[in-house]
Tab-separated table of C-alpha atoms in Angstrom:
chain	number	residue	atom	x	y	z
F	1	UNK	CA	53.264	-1.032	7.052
F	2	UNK	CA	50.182	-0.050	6.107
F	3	UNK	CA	49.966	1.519	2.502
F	4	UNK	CA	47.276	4.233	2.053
F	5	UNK	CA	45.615	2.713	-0.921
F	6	UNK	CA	44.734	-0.440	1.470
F	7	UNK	CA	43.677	1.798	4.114
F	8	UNK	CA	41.441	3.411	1.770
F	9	UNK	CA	39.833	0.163	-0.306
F	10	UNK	CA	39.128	-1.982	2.955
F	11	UNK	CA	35.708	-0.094	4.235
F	12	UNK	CA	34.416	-1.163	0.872
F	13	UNK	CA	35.652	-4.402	0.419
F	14	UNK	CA	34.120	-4.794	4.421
F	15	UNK	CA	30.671	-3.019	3.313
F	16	UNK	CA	30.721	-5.855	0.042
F	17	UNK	CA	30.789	-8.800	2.438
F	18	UNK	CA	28.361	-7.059	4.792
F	19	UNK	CA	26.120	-6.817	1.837
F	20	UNK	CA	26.509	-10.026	0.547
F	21	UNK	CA	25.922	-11.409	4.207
F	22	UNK	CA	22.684	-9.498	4.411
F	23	UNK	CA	21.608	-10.549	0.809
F	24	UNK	CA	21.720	-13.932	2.133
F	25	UNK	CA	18.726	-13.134	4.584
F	26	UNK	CA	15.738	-15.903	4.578
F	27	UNK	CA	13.262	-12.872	4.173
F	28	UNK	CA	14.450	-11.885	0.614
F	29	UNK	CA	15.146	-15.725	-0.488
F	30	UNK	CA	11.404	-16.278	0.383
F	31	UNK	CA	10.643	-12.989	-1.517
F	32	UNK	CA	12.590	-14.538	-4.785
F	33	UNK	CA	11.016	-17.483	-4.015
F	34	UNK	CA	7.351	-16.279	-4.774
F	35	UNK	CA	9.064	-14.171	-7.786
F	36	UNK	CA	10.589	-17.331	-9.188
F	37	UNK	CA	7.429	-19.400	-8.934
F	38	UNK	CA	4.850	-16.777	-10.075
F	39	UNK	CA	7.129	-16.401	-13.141
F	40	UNK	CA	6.912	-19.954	-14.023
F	41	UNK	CA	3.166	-19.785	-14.133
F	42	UNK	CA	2.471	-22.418	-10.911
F	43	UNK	CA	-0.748	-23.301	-9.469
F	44	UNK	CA	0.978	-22.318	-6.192
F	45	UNK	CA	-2.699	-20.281	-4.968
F	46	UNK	CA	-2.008	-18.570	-1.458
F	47	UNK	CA	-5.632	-17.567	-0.287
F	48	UNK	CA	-6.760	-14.191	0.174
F	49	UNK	CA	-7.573	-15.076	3.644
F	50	UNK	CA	-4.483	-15.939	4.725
F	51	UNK	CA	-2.390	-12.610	3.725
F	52	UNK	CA	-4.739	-10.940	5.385
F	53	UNK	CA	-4.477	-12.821	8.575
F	54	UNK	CA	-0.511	-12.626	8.227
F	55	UNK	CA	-0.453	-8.611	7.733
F	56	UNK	CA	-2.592	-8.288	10.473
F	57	UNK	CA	-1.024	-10.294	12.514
F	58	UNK	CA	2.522	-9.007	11.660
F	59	UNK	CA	1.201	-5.632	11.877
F	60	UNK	CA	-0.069	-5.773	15.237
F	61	UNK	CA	2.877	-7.225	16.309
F	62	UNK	CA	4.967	-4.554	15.457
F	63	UNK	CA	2.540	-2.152	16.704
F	64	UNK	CA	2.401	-4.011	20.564
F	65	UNK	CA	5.909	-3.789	20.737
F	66	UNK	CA	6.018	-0.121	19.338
F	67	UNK	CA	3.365	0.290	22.296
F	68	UNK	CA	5.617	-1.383	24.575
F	69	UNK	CA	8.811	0.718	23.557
F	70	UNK	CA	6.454	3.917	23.902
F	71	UNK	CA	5.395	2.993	27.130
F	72	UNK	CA	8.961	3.096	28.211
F	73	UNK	CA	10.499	6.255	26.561
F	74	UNK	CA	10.177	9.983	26.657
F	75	UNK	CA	7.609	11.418	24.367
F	76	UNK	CA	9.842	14.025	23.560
F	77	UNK	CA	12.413	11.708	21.397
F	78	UNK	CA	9.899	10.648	19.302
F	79	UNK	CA	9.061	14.081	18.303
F	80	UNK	CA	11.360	15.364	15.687
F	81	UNK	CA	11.476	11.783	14.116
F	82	UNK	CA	7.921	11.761	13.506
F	83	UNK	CA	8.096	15.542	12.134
F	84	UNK	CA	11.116	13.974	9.348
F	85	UNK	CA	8.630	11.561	8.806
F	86	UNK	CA	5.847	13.677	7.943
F	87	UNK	CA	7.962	15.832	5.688
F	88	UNK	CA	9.416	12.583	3.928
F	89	UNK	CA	5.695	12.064	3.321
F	90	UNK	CA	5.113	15.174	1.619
F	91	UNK	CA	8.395	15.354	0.157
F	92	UNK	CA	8.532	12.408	-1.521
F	93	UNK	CA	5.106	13.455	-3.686
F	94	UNK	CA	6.425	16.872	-4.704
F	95	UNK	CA	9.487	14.994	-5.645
F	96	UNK	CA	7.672	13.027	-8.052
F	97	UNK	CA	5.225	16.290	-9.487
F	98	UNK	CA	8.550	17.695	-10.032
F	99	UNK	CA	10.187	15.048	-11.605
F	100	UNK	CA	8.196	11.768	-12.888
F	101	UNK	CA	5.309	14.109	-14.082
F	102	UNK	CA	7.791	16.057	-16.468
F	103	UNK	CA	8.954	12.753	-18.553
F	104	UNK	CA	7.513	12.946	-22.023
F	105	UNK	CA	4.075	10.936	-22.668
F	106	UNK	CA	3.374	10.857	-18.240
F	107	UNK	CA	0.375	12.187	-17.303
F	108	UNK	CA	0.462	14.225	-14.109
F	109	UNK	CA	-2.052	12.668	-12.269
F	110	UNK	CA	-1.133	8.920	-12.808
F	111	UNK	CA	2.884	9.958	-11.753
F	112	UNK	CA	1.385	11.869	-8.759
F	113	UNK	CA	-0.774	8.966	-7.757
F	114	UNK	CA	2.636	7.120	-8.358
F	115	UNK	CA	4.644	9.046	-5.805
F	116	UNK	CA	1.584	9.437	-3.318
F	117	UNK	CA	1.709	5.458	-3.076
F	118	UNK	CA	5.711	6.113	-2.995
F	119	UNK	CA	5.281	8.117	0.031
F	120	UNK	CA	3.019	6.085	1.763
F	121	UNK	CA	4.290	2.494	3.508
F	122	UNK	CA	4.397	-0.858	3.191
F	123	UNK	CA	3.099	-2.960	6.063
F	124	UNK	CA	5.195	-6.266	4.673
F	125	UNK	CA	8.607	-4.219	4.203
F	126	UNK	CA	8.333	-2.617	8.088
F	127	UNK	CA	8.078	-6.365	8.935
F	128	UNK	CA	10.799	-7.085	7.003
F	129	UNK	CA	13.263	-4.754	8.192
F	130	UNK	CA	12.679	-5.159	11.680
F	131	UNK	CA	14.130	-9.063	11.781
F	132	UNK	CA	17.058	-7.950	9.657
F	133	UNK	CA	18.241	-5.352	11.922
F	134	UNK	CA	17.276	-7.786	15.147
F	135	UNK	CA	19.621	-10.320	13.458
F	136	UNK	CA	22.640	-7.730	12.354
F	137	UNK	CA	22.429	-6.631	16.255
F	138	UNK	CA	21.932	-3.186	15.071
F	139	UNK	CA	20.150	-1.510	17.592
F	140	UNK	CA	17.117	0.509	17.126
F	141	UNK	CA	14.159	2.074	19.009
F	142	UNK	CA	11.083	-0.478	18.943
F	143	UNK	CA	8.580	2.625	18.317
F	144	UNK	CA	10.244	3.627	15.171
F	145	UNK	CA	7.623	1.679	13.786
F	146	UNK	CA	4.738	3.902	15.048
F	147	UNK	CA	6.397	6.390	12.667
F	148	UNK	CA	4.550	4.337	9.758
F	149	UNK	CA	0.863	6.958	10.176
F	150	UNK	CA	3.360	9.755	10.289
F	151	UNK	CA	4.423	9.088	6.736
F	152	UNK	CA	2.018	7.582	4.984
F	153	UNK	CA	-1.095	9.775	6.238
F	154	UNK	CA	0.824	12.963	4.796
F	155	UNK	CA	1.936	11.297	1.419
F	156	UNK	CA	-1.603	10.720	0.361
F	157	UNK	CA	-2.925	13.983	1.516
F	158	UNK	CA	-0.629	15.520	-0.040
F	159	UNK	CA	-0.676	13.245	-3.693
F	160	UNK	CA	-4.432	13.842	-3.461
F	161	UNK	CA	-4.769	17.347	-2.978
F	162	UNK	CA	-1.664	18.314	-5.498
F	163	UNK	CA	-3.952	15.786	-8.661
F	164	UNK	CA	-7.112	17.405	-7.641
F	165	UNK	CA	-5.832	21.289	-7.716
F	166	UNK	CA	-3.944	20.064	-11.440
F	167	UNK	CA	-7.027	18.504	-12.614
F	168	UNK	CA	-9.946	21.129	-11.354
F	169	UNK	CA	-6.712	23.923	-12.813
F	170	UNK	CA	-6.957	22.109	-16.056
F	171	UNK	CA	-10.856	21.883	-16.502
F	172	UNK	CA	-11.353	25.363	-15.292
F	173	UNK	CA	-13.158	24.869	-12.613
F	174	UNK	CA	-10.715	26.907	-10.277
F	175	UNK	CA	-13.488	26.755	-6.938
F	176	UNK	CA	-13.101	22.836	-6.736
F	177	UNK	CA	-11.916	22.078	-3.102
F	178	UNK	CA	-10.428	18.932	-1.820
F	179	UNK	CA	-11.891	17.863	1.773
F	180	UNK	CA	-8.555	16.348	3.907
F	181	UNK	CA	-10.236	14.928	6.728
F	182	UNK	CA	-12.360	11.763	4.030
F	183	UNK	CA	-8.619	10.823	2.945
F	184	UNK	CA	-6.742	10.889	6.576
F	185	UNK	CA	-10.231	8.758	7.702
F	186	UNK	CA	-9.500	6.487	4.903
F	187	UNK	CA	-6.039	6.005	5.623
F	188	UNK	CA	-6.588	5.612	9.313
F	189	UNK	CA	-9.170	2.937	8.617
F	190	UNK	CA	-7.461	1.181	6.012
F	191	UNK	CA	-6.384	-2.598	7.256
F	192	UNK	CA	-2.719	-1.972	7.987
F	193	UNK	CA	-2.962	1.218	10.085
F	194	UNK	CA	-5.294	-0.115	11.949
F	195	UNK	CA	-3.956	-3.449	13.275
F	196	UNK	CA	-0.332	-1.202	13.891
F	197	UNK	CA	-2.363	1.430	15.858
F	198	UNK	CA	-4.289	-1.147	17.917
F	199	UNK	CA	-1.228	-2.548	18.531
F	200	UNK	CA	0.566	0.566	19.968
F	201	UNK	CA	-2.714	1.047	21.910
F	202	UNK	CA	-2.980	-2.323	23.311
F	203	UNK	CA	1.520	-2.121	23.695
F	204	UNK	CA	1.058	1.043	25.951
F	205	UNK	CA	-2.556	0.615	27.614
F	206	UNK	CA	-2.344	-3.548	28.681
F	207	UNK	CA	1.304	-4.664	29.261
F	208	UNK	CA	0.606	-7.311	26.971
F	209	UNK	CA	4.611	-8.380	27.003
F	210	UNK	CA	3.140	-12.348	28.329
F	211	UNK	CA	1.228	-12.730	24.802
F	212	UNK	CA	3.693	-10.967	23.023
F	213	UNK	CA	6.160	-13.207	23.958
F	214	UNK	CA	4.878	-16.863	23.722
F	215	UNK	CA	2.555	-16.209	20.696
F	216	UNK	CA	3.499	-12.962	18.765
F	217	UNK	CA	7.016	-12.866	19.047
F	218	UNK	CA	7.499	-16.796	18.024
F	219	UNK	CA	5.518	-17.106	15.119
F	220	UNK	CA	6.796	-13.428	13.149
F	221	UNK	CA	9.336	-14.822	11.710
F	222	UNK	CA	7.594	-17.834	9.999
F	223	UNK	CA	4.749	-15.588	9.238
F	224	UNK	CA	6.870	-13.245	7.432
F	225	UNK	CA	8.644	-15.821	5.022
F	226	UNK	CA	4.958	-17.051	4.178
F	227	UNK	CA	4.365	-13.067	3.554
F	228	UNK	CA	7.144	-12.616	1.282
F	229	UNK	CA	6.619	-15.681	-0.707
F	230	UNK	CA	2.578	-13.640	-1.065
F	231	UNK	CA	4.359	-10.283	-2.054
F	232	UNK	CA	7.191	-12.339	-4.831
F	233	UNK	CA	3.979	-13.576	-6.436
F	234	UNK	CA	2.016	-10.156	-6.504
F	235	UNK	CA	5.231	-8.646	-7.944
F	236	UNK	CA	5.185	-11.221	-10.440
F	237	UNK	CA	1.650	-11.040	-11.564
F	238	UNK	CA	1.684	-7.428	-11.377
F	239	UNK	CA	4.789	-7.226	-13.851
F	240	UNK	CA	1.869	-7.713	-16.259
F	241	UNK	CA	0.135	-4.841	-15.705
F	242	UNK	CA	3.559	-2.505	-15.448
F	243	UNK	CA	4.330	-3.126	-19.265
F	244	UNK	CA	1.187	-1.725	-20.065
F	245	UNK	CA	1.876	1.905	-19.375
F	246	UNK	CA	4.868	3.983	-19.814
F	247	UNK	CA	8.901	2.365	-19.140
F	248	UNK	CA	9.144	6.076	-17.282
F	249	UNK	CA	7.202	4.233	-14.235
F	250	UNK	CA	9.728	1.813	-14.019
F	251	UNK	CA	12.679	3.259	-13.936
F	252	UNK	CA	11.156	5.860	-11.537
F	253	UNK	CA	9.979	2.465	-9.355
F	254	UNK	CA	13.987	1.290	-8.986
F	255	UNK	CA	15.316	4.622	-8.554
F	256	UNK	CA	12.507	6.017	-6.287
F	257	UNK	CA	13.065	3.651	-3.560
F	258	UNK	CA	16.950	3.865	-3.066
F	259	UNK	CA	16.825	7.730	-3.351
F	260	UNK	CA	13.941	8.156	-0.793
F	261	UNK	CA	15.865	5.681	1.445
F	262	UNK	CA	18.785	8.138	1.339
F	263	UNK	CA	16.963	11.222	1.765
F	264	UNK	CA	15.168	9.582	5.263
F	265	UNK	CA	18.638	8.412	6.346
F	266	UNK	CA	20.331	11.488	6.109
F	267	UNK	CA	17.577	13.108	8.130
F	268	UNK	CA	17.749	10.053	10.448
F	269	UNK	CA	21.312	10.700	10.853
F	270	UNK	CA	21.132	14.844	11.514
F	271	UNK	CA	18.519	13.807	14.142
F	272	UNK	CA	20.977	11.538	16.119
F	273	UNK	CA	23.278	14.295	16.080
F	274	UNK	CA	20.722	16.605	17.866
F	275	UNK	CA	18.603	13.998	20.125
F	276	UNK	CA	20.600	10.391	20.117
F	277	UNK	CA	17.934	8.549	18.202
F	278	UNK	CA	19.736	5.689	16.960
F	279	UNK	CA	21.619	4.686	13.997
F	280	UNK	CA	19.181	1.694	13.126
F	281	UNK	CA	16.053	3.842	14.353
F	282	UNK	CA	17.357	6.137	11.138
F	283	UNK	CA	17.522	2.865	9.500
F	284	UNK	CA	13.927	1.834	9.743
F	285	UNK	CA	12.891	5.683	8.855
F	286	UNK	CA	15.269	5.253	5.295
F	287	UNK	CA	13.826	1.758	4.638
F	288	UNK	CA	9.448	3.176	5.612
F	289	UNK	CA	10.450	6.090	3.363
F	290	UNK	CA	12.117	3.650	0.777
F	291	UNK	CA	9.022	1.411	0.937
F	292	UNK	CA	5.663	1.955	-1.264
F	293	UNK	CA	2.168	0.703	-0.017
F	294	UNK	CA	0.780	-2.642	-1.471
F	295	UNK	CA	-1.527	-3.547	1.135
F	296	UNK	CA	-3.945	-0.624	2.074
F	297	UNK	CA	-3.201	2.666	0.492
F	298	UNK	CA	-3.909	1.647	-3.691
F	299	UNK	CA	-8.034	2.003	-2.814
F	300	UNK	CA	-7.867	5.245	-0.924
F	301	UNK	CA	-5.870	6.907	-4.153
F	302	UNK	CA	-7.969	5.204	-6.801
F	303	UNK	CA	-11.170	6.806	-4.969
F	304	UNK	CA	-8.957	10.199	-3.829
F	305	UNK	CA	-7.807	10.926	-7.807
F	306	UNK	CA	-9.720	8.686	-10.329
F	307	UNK	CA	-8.785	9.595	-13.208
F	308	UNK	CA	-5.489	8.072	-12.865
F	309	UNK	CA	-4.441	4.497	-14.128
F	310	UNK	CA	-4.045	1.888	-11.429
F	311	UNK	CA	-1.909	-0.261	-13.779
F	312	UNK	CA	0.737	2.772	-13.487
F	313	UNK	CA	0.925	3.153	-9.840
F	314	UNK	CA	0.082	-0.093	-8.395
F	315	UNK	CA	2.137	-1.852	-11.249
F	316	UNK	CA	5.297	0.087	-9.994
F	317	UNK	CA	4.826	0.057	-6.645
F	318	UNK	CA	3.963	-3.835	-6.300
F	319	UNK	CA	6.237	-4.934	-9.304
F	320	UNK	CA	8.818	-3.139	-8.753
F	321	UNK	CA	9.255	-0.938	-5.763
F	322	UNK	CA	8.402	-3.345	-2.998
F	323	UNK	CA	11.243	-5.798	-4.565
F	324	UNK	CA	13.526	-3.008	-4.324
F	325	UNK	CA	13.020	-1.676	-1.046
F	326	UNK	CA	13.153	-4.916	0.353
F	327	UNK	CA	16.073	-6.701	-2.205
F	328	UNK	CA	18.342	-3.196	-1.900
F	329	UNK	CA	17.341	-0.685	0.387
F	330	UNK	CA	17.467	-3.329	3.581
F	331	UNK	CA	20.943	-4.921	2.897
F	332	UNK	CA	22.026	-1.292	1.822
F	333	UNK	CA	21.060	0.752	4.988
F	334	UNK	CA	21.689	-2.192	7.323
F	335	UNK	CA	25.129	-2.493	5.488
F	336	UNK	CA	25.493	1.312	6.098
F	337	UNK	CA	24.582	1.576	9.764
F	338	UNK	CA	26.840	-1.500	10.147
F	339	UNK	CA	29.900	0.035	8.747
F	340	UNK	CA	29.089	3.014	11.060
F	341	UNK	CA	28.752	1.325	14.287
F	342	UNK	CA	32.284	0.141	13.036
F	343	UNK	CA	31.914	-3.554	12.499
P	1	UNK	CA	-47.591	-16.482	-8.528
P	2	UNK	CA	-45.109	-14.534	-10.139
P	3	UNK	CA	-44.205	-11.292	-11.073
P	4	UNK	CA	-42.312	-9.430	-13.712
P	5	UNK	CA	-39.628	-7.382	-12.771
P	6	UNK	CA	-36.309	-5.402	-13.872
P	7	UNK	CA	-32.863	-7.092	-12.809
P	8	UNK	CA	-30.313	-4.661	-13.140
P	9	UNK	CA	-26.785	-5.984	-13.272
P	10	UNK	CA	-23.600	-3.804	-12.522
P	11	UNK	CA	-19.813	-5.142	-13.098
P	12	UNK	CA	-17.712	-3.005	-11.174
P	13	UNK	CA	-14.345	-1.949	-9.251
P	14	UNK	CA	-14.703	-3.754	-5.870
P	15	UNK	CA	-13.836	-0.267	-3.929
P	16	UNK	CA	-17.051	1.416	-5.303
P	17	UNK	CA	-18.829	-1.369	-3.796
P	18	UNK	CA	-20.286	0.650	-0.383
P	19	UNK	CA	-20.744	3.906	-2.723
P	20	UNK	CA	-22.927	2.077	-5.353
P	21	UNK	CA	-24.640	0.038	-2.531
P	22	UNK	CA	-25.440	3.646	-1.032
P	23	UNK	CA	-26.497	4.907	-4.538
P	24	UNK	CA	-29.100	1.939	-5.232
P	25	UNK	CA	-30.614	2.410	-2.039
P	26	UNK	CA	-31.169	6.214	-2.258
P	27	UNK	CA	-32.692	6.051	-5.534
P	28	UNK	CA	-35.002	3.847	-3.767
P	29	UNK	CA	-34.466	-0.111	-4.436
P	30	UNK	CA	-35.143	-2.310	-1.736
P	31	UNK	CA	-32.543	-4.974	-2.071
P	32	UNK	CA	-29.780	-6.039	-3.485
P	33	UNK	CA	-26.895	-8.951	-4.352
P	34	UNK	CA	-23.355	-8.725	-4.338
P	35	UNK	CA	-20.869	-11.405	-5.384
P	36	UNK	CA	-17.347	-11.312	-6.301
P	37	UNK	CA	-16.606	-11.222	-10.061
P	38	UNK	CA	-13.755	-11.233	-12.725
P	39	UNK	CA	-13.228	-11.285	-16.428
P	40	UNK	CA	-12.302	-9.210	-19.362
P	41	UNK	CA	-12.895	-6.118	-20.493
P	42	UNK	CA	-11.202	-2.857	-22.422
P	43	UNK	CA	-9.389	-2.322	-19.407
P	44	UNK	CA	-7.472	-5.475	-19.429
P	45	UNK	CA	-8.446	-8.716	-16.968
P	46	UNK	CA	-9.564	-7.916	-13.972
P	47	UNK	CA	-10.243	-11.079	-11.319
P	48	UNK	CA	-10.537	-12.601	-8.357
P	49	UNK	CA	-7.461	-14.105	-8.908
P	50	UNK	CA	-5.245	-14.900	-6.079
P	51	UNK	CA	-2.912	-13.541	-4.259
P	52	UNK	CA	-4.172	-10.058	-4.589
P	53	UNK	CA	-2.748	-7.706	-2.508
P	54	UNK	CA	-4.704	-5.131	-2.961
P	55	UNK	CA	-8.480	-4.868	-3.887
P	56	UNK	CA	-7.891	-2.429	-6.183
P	57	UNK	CA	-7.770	-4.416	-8.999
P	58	UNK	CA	-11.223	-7.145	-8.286
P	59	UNK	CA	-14.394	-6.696	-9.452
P	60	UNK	CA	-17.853	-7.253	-8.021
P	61	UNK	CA	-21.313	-7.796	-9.354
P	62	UNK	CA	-24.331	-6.310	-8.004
P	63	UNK	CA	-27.538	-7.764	-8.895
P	64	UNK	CA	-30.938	-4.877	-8.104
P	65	UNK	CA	-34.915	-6.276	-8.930
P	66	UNK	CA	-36.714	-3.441	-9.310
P	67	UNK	CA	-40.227	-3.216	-9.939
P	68	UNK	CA	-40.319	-0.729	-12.529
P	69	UNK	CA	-38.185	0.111	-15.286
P	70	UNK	CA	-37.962	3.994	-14.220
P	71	UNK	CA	-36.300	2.817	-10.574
P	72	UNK	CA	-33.746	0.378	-12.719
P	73	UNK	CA	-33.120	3.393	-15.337
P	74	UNK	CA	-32.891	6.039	-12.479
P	75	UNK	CA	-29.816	4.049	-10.969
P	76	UNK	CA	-28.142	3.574	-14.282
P	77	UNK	CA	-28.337	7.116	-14.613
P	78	UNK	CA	-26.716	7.942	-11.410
P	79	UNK	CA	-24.149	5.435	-12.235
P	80	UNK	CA	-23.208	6.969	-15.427
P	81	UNK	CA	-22.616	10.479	-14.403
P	82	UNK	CA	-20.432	9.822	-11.631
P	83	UNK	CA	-18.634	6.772	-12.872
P	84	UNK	CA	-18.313	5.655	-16.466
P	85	UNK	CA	-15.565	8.012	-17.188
P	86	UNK	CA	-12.856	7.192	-14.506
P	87	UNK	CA	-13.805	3.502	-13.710
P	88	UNK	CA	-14.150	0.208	-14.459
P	89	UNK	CA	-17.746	-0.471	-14.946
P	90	UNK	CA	-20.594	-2.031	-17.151
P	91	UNK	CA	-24.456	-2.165	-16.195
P	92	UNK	CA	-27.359	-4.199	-18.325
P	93	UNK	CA	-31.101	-4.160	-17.423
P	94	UNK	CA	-33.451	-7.239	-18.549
P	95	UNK	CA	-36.628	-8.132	-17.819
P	96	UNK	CA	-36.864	-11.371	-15.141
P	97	UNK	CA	-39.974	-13.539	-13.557
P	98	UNK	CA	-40.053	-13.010	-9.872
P	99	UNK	CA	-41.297	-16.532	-8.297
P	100	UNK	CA	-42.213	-14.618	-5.012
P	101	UNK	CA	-45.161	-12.324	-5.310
P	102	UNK	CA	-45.047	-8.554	-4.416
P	103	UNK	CA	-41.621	-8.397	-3.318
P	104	UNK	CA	-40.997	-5.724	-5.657
C-alpha cells in the first residue's frame, strides 16, 4: 500500500530530477561557460561581427518557422495570446513604477527604464527556449515566437511614456507630450525585430521549408551554444557596471524574471482552458515575458528617457536577468509543463 | 597651398551618432569623420571593447573642419543644449592646417 505522505512527496521529488535533467542542457553549460571565462579575465575576444551574424541568423530562423506555423493555423488562435502578450508588456512596467521605483535611494526613471527593458525580449533567450522544449518533446505552437513584437513593442511604449509624464510632472512643464509612433518605429527597426519579422514574412509568403531545412534548421543549434558563450561574457563584463548603482536593481533583476515568468504562464494556462493553445506555447509566453532585451531595445530607451543611467538598466538586465531567465525560468517552466503533461 | 581651419572634435554615445551627424550638417558643415572610440571618462570606461551586446555603451568620435570659428562654435552650441546634461559627451575645437586648398 500506498501511504499518503509518498503519494504526496513524489510529484516533487519527479519535478527535482526533471529539473536537474533540464539544468544539464548544452545551452546553459555554454552560457556558464562564457560566465566562467569572462570572470577569469581571458583574452577569449568573440567579434562584434559575429553576434550579430548569429542573432540574425537565429532570429530569422525562428521567425521562418513562426511564418511557416502561421501559414498553417487559424488566425483566430493566435489572437488572445498575442493580446496576454501585449498586456504582459505593459504590465510588467507598471509593475516595476509600482514597486522598484518605491525602494529608498531609486530614482523613478532609471527603475522604469529598468522594467521597460524587463518587458521587452530577448532575441538569444527565445532561441534558447525553443531547443529545450524541442528536446523535452513538449509540444508547442511554432508561431508563439511571433508573439516577441507583441510584448516588447508595448513594454517600451509604455516605460517611455510613464518616465516622460514623471519627469515633464516633476519640472513643471505639465504640456510636454510623448510622440508613440518614433518609439514603436524604433523598436520595429531595431536588429532583432527585424530579422524575426522578415522571417515570418518570408515563413508565410515563400514556402521556404527546402532552406529551412538543410541550412537553417542544422546549424541553430551550434549557433546558439556560440551565442550563449557571447551572452556569459556580456553578463560577466557587465557585472561591472551593476555594482555601480543601487543593490535594489539586483535583487529586482533575480526576482523580476521568475515572477514575470509566472504571471505569463498563468495567463498561458487560462488561455488553453478557453482556446487549446498549448501547454509549451504558454511556456514560451512565461519564458519571452521572463526574458529582458540585451540585443536591440537598450538604444531605443537610452534615446526614449535620457536621463536615466544605462549602468542601472542594462547592468541588470544583461548581468543578471538574462542569466536568470535562461539558468531558472527555462528548466522551471519546462519542468512545470512537464509535470503537467504527466511525465 | 594650405589653409587654416577649425577641427572640431566630439566624443560621444555611439546612438547619437545619426542625430549629431544631422545636427553638424544643418548648422551648415560640409563634411565630416566618424570613427569608433573608447576610453575614460566621469562616467566610467566606455569602449569598443568586445563582445558588446548592445551599442549602448560605445563611443564614437566625430571629427568637423570648418572654415570659420562661428560654424565650429555654432555646433558646439547646439550640442550643449540638447546633450551635455543626459549624455556621455565631450567636444574640443583647435585650430588645424588644411593641405588641400578651399575645401572649407
Amino acid at each position: 500500500m500506498i501511504s499518503p505522505f509518498f503519494i504526496k512527496i513524489k510529484p516533487v521529488s519527479e519535478f527535482i530530477t526533471l529539473l536537474i535533467k533540464q539544468l544539464q542542457s548544452p545551452t546553459l553549460g555554454f552560457l556558464i561557460g562564457g560566465i566562467v571565462v569572462a570572470s577569469f579575465g581571458s583574452q577569449l575576444a568573440i567579434p562584434d561581427s559575429i553576434y550579430k551574424f548569429i542573432t540574425f541568423f537565429l532570429l530569422l530562423k525562428i521567425g521562418l518557422s513562426g511564418g511557416i506555423a502561421i501559414r498553417n493555423s487559424n488566425f483566430s488562435e493566435i489572437f488572445l495570446p498575442a493580446l496576454a502578450a501585449v498586456a504582459l508588456g505593459i504590465l510588467i512596467v507598471l509593475i516595476s513604477r509600482y514597486t522598484l521605483a518605491k525602494l529608498p535611494g531609486i530614482k523613478v526613471p532609471d527603475a522604469v527604464a529598468t522594467g521597460g527593458l524587463f518587458g521587452a525580449v530577448s532575441g538569444s533567450t527565445l532561441a534558447a527556449v525553443l531547443p529545450q522544449l524541442d528536446s523535452a518533446k513538449v509540444p508547442y505552437e511554432a508561431w508563439t515566437a511571433a508573439l516577441y513584437p507583441f510584448m516588447d513593442i508595448p513594454a517600451l511604449v509604455t516605460a517611455i511614456v510613464v518616465a516622460s509624464l514623471y519627469i515633464s510632472k516633476r519640472s513643471g512643464h505639465a504640456s510636454d507630450t510623448v510622440e508613440i509612433w518614433p518609439i514603436v518605429k524604433d523598436s520595429l527597426q531595431s536588429s532583432a525585430v527585424t530579422a524575426l519579422l522578415l522571417g515570418v514574412a518570408l515563413g508565410i509568403a515563400t514556402k521556404p521549408e527546402p532552406v529551412y531545412e538543410s541550412f537553417f534548421n542544422p546549424l541553430f543549434r551550434g549557433f546558439l551554444s556560440i551565442l550563449m558563450i557571447i551572452m556569459g561574457m556580456e553578463a560577466a563584463q557587465r557585472m561591472n557596471e551593476l555594482r555601480k548603482v543601487a543593490q535594489w536593481f539586483a535583487i529586482y533583476a533575480f526576482i523580476a524574471p521568475i515572477l514575470h515568468g509566472f504571471l505569463a504562464f498563468g495567463l498561458g494556462l487560462l488561455i488553453h482552458r478557453i482556446t487549446g493553445f498549448s501547454i509549451g506555447g504558454a511556456v514560451v509566453l512565461a519564458v519571452i515575458a521572463a526574458s529582458s532585451s540585451d540585443i536591440s531595445e537598450p538604444p531605443t530607451l537610452r534615446a526614449g528617457i535620457p536621463s536615466a543611467n544605462p549602468s542601472a538598466y542594462i547592468g541588470a538586465s544583461t548581468a543578471i536577468g538574462t542569466p536568470v531567465a535562461i539558468a531558472i525560468c527555462i528548466p522551471l517552466f519546462i519542468g512545470i509543463a512537464e509535470m503537467m503533461l504527466g511525465r | 597651398m594650405s589653409q587654416q581651419v577649425w577641427k572640431l572634435v566630439i566624443v560621444a554615445e555611439e546612438i547619437l551618432s545619426k542625430k549629431l551627424i544631422k545636427l553638424i550638417k544643418e548648422a551648415g558643415a560640409t563634411g565630416y569623420t566618424v570613427m569608433a572610440a573608447g576610453g575614460e571618462g566621469n562616467r566610467n570606461v566606455r569602449s569598443t571593447e568586445e563582445p558588446s551586446v548592445s551599442h549602448t555603451l560605445s563611443n564614437i568620435k566625430i571629427e568637423v573642419l570648418t572654415g570659420t570659428r562661428e560654424l565650429a562654435d555654432r555646433i558646439t552650441h547646439h550640442i550643449e543644449t540638447k546633450y551635455y546634461a543626459d549624455y556621455s559627451i565631450i567636444t574640443y575645437i583647435s585650430q588645424v592646417e588644411a593641405l588641400r586648398d578651399h575645401k572649407f
